[in-house]
JSON list of C-alpha atoms in Angstrom, two decimals:
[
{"chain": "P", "resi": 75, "resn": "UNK", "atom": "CA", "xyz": [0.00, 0.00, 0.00]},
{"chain": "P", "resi": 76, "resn": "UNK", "atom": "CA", "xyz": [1.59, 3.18, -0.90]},
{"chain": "P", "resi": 77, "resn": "UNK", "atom": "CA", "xyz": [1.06, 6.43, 0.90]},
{"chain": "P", "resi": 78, "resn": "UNK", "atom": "CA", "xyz": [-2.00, 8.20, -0.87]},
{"chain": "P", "resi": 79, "resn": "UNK", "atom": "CA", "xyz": [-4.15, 4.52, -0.63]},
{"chain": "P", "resi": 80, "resn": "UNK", "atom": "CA", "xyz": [-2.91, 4.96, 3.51]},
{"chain": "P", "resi": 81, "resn": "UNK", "atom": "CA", "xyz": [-4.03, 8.55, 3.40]},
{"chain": "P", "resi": 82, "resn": "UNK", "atom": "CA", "xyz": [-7.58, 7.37, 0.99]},
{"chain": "P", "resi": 83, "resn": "UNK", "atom": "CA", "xyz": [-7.93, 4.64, 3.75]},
{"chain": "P", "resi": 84, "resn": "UNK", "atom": "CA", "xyz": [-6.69, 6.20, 7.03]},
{"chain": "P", "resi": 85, "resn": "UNK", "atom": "CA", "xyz": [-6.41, 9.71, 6.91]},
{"chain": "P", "resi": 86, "resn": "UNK", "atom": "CA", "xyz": [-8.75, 12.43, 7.74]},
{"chain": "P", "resi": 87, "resn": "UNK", "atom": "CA", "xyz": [-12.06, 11.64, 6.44]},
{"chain": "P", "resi": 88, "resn": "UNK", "atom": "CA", "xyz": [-10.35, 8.16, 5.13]},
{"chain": "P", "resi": 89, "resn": "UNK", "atom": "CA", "xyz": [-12.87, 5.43, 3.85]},
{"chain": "P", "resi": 90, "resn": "UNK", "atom": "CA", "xyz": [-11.74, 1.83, 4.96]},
{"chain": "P", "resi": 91, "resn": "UNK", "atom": "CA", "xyz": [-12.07, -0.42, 1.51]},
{"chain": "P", "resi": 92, "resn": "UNK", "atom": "CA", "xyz": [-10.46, -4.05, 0.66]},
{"chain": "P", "resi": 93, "resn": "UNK", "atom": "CA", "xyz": [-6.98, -2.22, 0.82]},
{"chain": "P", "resi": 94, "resn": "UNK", "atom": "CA", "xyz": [-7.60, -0.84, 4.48]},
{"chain": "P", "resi": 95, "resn": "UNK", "atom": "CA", "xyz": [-8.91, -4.50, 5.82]},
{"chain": "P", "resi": 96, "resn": "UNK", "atom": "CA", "xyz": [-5.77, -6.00, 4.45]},
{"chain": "P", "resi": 97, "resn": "UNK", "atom": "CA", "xyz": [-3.36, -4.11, 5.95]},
{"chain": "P", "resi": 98, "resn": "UNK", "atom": "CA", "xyz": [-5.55, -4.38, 9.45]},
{"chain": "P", "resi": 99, "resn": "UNK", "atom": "CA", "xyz": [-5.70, -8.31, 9.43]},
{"chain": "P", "resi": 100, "resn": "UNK", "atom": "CA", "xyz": [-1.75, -8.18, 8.68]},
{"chain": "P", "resi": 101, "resn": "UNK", "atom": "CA", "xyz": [-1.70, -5.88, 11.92]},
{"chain": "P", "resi": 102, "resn": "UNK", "atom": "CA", "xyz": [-3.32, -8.15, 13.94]},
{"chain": "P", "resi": 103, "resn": "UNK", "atom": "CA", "xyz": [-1.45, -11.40, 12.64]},
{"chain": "P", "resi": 104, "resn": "UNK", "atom": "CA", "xyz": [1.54, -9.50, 13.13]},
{"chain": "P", "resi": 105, "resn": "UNK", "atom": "CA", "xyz": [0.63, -8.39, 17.21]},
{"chain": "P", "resi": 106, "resn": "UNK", "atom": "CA", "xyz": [-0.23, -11.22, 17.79]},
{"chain": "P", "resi": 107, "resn": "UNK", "atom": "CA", "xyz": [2.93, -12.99, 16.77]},
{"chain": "P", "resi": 108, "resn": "UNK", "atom": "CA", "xyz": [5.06, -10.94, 18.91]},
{"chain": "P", "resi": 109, "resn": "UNK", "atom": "CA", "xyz": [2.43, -11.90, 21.94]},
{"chain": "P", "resi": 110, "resn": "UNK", "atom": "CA", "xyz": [2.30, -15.36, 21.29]},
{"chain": "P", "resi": 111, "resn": "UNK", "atom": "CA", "xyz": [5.87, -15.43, 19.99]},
{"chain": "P", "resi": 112, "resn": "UNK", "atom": "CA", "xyz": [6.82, -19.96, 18.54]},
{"chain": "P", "resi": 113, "resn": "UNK", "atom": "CA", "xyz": [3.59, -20.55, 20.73]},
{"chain": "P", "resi": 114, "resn": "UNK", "atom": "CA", "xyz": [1.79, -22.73, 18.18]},
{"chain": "P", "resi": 115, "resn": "UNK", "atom": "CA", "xyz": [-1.57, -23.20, 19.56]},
{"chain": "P", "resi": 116, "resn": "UNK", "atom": "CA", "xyz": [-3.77, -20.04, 19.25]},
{"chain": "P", "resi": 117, "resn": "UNK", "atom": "CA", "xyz": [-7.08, -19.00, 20.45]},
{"chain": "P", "resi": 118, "resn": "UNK", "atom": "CA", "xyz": [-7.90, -17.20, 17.02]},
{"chain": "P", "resi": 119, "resn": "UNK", "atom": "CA", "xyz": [-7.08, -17.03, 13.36]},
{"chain": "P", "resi": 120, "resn": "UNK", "atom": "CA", "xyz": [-8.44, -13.56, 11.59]},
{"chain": "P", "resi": 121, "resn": "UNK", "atom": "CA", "xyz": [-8.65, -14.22, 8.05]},
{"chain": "P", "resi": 122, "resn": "UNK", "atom": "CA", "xyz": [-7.31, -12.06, 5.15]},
{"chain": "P", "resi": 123, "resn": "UNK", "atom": "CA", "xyz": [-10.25, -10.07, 3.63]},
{"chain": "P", "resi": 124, "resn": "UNK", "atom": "CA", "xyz": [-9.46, -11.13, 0.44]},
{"chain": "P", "resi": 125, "resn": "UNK", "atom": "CA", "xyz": [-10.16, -14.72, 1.52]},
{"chain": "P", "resi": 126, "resn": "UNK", "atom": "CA", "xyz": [-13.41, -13.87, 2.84]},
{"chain": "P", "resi": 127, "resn": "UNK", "atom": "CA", "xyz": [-14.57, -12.18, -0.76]},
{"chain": "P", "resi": 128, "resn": "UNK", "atom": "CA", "xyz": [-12.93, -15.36, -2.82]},
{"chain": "P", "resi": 129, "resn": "UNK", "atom": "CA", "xyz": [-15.17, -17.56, -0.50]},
{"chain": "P", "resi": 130, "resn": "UNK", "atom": "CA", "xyz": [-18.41, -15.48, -0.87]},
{"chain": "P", "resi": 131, "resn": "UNK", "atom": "CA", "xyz": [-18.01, -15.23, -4.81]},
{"chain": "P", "resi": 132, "resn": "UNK", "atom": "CA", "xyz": [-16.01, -17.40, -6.16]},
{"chain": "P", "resi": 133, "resn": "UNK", "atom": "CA", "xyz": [-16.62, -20.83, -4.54]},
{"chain": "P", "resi": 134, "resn": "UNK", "atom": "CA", "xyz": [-16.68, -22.58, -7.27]},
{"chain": "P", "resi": 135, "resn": "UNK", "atom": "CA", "xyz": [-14.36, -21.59, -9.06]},
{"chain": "P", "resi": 136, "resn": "UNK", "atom": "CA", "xyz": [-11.85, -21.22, -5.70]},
{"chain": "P", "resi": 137, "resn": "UNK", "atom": "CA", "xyz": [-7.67, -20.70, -6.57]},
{"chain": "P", "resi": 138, "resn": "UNK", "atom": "CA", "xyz": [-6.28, -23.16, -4.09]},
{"chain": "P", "resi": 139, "resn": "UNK", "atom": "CA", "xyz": [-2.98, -22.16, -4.60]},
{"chain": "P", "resi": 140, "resn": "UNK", "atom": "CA", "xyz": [-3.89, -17.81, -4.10]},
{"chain": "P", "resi": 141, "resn": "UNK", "atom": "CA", "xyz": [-6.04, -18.89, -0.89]},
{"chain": "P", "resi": 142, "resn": "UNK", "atom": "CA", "xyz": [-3.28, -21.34, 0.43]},
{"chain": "P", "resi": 143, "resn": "UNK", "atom": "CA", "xyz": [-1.34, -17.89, 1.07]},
{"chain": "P", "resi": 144, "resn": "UNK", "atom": "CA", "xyz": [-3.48, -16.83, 3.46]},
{"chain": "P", "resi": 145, "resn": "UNK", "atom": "CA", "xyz": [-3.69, -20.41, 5.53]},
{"chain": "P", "resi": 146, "resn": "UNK", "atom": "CA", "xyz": [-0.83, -22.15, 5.05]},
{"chain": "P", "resi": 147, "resn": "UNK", "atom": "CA", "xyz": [2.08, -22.99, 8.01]},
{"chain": "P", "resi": 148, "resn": "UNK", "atom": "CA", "xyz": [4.34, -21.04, 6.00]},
{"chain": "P", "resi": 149, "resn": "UNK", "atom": "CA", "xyz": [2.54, -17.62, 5.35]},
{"chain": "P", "resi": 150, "resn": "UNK", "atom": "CA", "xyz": [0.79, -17.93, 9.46]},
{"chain": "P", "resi": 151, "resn": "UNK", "atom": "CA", "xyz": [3.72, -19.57, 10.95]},
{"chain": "P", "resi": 152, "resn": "UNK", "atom": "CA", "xyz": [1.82, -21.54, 12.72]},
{"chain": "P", "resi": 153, "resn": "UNK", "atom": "CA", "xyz": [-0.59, -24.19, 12.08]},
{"chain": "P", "resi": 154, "resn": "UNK", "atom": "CA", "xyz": [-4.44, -22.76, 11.53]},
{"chain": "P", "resi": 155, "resn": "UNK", "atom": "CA", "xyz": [-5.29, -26.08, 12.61]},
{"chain": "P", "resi": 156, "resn": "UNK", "atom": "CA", "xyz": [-4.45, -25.34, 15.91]},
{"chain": "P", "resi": 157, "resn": "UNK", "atom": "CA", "xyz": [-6.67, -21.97, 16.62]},
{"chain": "P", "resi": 158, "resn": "UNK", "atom": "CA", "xyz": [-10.00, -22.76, 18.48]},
{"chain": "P", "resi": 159, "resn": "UNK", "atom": "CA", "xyz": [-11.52, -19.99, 16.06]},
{"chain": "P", "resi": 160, "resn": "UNK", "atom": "CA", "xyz": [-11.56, -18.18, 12.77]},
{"chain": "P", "resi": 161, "resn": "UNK", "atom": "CA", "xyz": [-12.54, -15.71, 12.49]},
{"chain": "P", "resi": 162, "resn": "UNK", "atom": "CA", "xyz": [-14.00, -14.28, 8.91]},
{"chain": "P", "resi": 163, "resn": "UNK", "atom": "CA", "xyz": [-14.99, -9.81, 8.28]},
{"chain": "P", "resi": 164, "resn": "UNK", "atom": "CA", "xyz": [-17.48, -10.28, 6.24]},
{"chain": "P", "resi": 165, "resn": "UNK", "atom": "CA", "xyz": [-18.24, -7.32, 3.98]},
{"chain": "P", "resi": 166, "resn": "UNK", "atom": "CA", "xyz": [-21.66, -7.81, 3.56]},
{"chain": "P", "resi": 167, "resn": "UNK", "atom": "CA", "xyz": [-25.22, -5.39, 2.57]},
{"chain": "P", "resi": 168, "resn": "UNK", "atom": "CA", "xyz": [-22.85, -2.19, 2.91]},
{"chain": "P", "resi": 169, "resn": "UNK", "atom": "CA", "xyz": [-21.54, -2.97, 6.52]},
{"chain": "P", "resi": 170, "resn": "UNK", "atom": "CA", "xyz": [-19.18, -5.36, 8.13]},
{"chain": "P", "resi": 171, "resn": "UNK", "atom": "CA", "xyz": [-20.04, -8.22, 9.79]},
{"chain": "P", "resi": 172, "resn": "UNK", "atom": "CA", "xyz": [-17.88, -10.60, 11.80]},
{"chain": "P", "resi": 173, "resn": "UNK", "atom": "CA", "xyz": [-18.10, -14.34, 11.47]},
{"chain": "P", "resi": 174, "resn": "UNK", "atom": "CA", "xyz": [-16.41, -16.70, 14.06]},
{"chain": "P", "resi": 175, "resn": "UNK", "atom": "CA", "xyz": [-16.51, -20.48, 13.06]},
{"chain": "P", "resi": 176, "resn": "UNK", "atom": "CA", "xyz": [-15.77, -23.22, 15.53]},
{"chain": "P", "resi": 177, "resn": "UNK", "atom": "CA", "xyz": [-14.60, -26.45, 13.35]},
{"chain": "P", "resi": 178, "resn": "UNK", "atom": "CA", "xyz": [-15.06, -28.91, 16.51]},
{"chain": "P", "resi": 179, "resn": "UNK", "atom": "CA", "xyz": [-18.02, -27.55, 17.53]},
{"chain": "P", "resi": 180, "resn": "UNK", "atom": "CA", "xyz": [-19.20, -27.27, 13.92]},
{"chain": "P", "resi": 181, "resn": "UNK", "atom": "CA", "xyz": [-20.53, -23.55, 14.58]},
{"chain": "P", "resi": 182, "resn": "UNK", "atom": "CA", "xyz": [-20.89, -20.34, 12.88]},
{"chain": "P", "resi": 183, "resn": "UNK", "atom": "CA", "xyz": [-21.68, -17.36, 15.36]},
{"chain": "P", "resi": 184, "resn": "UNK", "atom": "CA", "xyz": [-22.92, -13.95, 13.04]},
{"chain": "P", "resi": 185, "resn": "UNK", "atom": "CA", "xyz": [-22.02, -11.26, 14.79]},
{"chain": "P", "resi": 186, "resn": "UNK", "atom": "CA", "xyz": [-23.78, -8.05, 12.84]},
{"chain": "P", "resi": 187, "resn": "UNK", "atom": "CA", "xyz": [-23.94, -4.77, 14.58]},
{"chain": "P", "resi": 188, "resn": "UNK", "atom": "CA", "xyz": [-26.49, -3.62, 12.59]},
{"chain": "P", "resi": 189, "resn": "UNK", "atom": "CA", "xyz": [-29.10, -6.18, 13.37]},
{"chain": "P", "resi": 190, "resn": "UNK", "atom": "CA", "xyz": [-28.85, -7.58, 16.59]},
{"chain": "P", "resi": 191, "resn": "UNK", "atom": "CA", "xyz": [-31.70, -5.88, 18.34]},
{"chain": "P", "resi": 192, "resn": "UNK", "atom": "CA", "xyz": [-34.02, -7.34, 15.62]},
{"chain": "P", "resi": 193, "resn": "UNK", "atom": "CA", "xyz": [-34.37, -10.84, 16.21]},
{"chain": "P", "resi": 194, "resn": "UNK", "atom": "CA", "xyz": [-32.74, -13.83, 15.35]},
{"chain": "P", "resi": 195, "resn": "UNK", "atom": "CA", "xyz": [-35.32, -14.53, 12.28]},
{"chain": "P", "resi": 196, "resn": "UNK", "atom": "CA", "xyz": [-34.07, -10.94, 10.28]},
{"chain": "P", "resi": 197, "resn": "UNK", "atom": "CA", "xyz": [-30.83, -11.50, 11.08]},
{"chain": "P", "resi": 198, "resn": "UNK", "atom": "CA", "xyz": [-30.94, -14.85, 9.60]},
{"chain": "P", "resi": 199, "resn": "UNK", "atom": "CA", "xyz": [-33.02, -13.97, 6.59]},
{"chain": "P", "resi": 200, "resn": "UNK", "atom": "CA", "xyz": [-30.22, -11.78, 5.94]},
{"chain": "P", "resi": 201, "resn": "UNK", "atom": "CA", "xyz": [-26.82, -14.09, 6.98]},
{"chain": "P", "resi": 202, "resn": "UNK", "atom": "CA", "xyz": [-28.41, -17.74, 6.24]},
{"chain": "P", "resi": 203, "resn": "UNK", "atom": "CA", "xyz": [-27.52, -18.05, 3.02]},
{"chain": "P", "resi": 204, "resn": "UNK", "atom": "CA", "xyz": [-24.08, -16.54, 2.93]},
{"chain": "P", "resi": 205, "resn": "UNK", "atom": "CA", "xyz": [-22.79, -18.40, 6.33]},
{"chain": "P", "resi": 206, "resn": "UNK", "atom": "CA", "xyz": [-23.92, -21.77, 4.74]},
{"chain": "P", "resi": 207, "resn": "UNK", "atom": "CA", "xyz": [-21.88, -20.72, 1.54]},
{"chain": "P", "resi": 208, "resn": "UNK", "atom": "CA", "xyz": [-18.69, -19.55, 3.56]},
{"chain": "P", "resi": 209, "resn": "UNK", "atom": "CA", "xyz": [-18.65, -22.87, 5.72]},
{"chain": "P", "resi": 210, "resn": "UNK", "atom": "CA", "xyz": [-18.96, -24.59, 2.92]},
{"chain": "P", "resi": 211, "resn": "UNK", "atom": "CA", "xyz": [-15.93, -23.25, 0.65]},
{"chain": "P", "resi": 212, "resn": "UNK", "atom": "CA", "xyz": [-13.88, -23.34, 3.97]},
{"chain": "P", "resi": 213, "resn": "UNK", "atom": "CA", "xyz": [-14.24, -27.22, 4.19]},
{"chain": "P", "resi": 214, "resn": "UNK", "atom": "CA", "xyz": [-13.32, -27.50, 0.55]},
{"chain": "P", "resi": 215, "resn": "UNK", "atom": "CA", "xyz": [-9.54, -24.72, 1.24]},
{"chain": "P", "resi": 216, "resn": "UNK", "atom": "CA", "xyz": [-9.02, -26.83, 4.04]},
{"chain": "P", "resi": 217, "resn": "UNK", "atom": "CA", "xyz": [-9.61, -30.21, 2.28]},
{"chain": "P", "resi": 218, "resn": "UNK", "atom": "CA", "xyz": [-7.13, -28.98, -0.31]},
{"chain": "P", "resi": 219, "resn": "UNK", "atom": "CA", "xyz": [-4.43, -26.83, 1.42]},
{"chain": "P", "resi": 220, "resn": "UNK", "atom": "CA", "xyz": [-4.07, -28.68, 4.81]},
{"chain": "P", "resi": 221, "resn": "UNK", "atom": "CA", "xyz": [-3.69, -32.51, 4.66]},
{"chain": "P", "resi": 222, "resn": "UNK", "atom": "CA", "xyz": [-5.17, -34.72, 7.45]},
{"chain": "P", "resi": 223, "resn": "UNK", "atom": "CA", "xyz": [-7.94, -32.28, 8.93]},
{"chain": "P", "resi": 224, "resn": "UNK", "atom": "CA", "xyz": [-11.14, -33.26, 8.22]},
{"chain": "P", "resi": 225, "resn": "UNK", "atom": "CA", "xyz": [-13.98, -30.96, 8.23]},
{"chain": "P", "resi": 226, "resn": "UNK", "atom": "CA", "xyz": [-17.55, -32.67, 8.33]},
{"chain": "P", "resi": 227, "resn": "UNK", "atom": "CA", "xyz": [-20.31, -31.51, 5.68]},
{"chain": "P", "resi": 228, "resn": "UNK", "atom": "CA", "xyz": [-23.09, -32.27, 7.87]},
{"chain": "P", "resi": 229, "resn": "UNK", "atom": "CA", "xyz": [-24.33, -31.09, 11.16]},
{"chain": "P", "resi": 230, "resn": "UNK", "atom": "CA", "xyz": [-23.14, -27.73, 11.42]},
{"chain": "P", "resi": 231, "resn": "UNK", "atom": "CA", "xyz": [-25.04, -24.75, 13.04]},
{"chain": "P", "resi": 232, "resn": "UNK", "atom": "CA", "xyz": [-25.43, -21.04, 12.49]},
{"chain": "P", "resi": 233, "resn": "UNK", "atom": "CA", "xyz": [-25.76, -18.81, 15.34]},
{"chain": "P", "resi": 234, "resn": "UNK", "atom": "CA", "xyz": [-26.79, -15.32, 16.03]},
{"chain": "P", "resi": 235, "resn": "UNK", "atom": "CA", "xyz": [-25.14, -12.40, 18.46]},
{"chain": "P", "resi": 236, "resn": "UNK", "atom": "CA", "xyz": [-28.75, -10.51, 19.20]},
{"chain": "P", "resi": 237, "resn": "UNK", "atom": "CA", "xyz": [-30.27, -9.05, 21.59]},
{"chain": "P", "resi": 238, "resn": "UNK", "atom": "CA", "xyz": [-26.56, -7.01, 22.89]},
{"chain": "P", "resi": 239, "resn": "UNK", "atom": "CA", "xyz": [-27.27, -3.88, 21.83]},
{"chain": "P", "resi": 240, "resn": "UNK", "atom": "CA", "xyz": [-29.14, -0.98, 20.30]},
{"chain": "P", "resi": 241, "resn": "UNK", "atom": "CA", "xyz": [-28.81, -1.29, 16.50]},
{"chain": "P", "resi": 242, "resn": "UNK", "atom": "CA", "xyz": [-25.87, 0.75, 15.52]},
{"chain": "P", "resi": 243, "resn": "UNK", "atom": "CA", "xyz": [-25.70, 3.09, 12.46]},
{"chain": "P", "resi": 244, "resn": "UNK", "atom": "CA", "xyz": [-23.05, 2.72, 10.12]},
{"chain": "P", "resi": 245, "resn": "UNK", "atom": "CA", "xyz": [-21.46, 5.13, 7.78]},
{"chain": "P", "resi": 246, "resn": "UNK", "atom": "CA", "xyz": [-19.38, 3.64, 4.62]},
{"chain": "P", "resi": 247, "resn": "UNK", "atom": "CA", "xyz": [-16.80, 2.26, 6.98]},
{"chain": "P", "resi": 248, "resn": "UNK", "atom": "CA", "xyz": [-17.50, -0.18, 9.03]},
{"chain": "P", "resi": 249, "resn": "UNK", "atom": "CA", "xyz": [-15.15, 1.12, 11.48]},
{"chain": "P", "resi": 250, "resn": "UNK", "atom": "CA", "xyz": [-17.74, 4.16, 12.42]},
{"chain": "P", "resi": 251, "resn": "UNK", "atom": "CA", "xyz": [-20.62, 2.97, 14.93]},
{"chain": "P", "resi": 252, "resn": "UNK", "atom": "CA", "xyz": [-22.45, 5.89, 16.37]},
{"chain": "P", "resi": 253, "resn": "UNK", "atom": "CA", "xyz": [-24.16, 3.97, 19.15]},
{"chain": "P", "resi": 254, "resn": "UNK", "atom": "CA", "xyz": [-22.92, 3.21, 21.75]},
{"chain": "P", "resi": 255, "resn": "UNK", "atom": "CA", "xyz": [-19.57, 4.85, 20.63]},
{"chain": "P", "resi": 256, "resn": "UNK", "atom": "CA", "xyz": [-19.09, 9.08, 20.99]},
{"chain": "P", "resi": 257, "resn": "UNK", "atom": "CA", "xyz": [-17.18, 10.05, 18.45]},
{"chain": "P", "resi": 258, "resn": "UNK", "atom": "CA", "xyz": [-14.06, 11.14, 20.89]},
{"chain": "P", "resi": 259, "resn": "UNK", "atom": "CA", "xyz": [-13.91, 7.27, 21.46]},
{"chain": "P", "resi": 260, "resn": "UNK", "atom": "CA", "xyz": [-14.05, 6.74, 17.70]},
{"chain": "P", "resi": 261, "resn": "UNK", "atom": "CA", "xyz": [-11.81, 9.17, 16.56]},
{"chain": "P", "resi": 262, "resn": "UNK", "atom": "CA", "xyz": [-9.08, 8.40, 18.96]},
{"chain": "P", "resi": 263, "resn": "UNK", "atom": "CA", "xyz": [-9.41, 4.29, 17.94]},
{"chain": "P", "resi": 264, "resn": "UNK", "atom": "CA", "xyz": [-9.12, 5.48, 14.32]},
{"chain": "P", "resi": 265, "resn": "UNK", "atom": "CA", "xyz": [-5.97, 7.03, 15.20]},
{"chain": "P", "resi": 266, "resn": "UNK", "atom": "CA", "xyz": [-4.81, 4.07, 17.32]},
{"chain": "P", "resi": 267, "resn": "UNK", "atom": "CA", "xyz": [-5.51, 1.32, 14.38]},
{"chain": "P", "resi": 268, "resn": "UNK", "atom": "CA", "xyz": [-4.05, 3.82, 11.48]},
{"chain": "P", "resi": 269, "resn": "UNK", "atom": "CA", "xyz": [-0.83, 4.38, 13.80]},
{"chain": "P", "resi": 270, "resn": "UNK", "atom": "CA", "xyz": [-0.69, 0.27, 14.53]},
{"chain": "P", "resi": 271, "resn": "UNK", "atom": "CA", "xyz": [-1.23, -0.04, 10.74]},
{"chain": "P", "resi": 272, "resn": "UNK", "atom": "CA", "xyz": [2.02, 2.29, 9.46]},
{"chain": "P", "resi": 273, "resn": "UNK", "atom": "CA", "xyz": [4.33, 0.98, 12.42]},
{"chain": "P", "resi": 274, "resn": "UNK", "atom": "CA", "xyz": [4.52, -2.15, 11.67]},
{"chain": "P", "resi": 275, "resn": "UNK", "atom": "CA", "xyz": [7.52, -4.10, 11.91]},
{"chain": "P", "resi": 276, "resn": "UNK", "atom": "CA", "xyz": [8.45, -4.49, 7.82]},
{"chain": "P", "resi": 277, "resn": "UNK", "atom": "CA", "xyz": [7.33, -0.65, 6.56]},
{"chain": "P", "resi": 278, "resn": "UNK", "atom": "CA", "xyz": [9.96, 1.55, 5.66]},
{"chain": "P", "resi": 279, "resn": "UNK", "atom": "CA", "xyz": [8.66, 4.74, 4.70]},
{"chain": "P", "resi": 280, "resn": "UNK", "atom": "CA", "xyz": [8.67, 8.20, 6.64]},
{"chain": "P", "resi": 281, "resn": "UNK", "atom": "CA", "xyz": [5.40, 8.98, 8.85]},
{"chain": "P", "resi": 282, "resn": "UNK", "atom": "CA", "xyz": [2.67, 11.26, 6.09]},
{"chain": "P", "resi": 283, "resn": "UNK", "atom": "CA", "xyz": [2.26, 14.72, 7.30]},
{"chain": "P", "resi": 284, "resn": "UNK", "atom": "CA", "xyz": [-0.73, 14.35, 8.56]},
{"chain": "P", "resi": 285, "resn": "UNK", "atom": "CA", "xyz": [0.32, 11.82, 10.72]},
{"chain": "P", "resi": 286, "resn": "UNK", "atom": "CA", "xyz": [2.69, 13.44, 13.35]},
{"chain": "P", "resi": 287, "resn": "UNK", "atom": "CA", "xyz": [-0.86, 14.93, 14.41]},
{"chain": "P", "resi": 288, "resn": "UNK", "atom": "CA", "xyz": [-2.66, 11.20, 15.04]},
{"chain": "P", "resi": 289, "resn": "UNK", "atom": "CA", "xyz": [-0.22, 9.53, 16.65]},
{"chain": "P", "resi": 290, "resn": "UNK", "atom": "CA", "xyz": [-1.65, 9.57, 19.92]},
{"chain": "P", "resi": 291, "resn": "UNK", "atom": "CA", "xyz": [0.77, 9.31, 22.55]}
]
């Protein structure tokens, strides 16, 4: 990503896209490797954004060998196998929605912040579908990309997060939720995640301008 698609995505009045999510699940990957340090076993995998969309539109038609870079031992280091959950952003009706699958429990849980005060029937009417079609080109990347882990076709279960909260309002981000979050809170998390995103370990460039004014120490 070079500096004007980091200003586009993270800079004043910055819309998060694709590009943005990337460079966010690399963030976390990379934190969390420096928490968990050779520690193999992890509580969570986020996935790549990209291997979210190839899942939701291009299932049948999947490139193992593209989606084995964001799974594999070698571009993880360590073995996905090993997380109890992944975790899928899930760009989805002009908002984001989180997806956490559990492969032993054989689980889905939607979390949508737009729809969980509105029952579990709307917010299934709008995630059924989908979930059923992400589990479902998961099992087949795993079948392909990571021998000896079996992932059962039948029995699994989709859940919904409702009943939390207030239904929030989203702007073209994802990252801006009005309620219950003031926009202080929100403006200073922006700053936090686009200063997490620029410093890490690997970039090389000079902090933007605009920048020596977010970094919020």
């Amino acid at each position: 990503m070079c500096g004007d698609d980091f200003r586009k995505e993270f800079g004043p009045n910055g819309r998060l896209t694709v590009t943005g999510w990337v460079c966010l699940s690399r963030m976390i990957t990379y934190k969390e490797g420096l928490m968990y340090g050779s520690w193999q076993i992890r509580w969570h995998h986020v996935f790549d954004v990209r291997f979210v969309l190839a899942l939701m539109y291009n299932s049948y038609s999947l490139d193992f060998e593209f989606m084995n870079t964001m799974m594999s031992f070698e571009a993880l280091g360590y073995r996905l196998q090993w997380t109890k959950k992944l975790m899928l952003p899930v760009p989805y009706h002009n908002s984001w929605s989180l997806y956490v699958v559990d492969v032993d429990e054989k689980t889905l849980l939607v979390m949508d912040p737009c729809e969980t005060s509105n029952g579990e029937d709307a917010m299934k009417l709008k995630h059924e579908d989908n979930a059923n079609h992400i589990i479902e080109g998961l099992r087949r990347c795993i079948h392909e990309n990571i021998a000896g882990w079996y992932v059962p076709a039948q029995g699994w279960r989709v859940n919904y997060n409702v009943g939390m909260h207030p239904n929030s309002k989203m702007e073209f981000t994802g990252l801006y939720i009005y309620n219950p979050l003031t926009k202080n809170r929100l403006h200073y998390f922006w700053q936090m995640i686009a200063y997490e995103v620029i410093s890490m370990r690997g970039n090389k460039a000079e902090l933007p301008d605009f920048m020596l004014e977010m970094v919020p120490f």
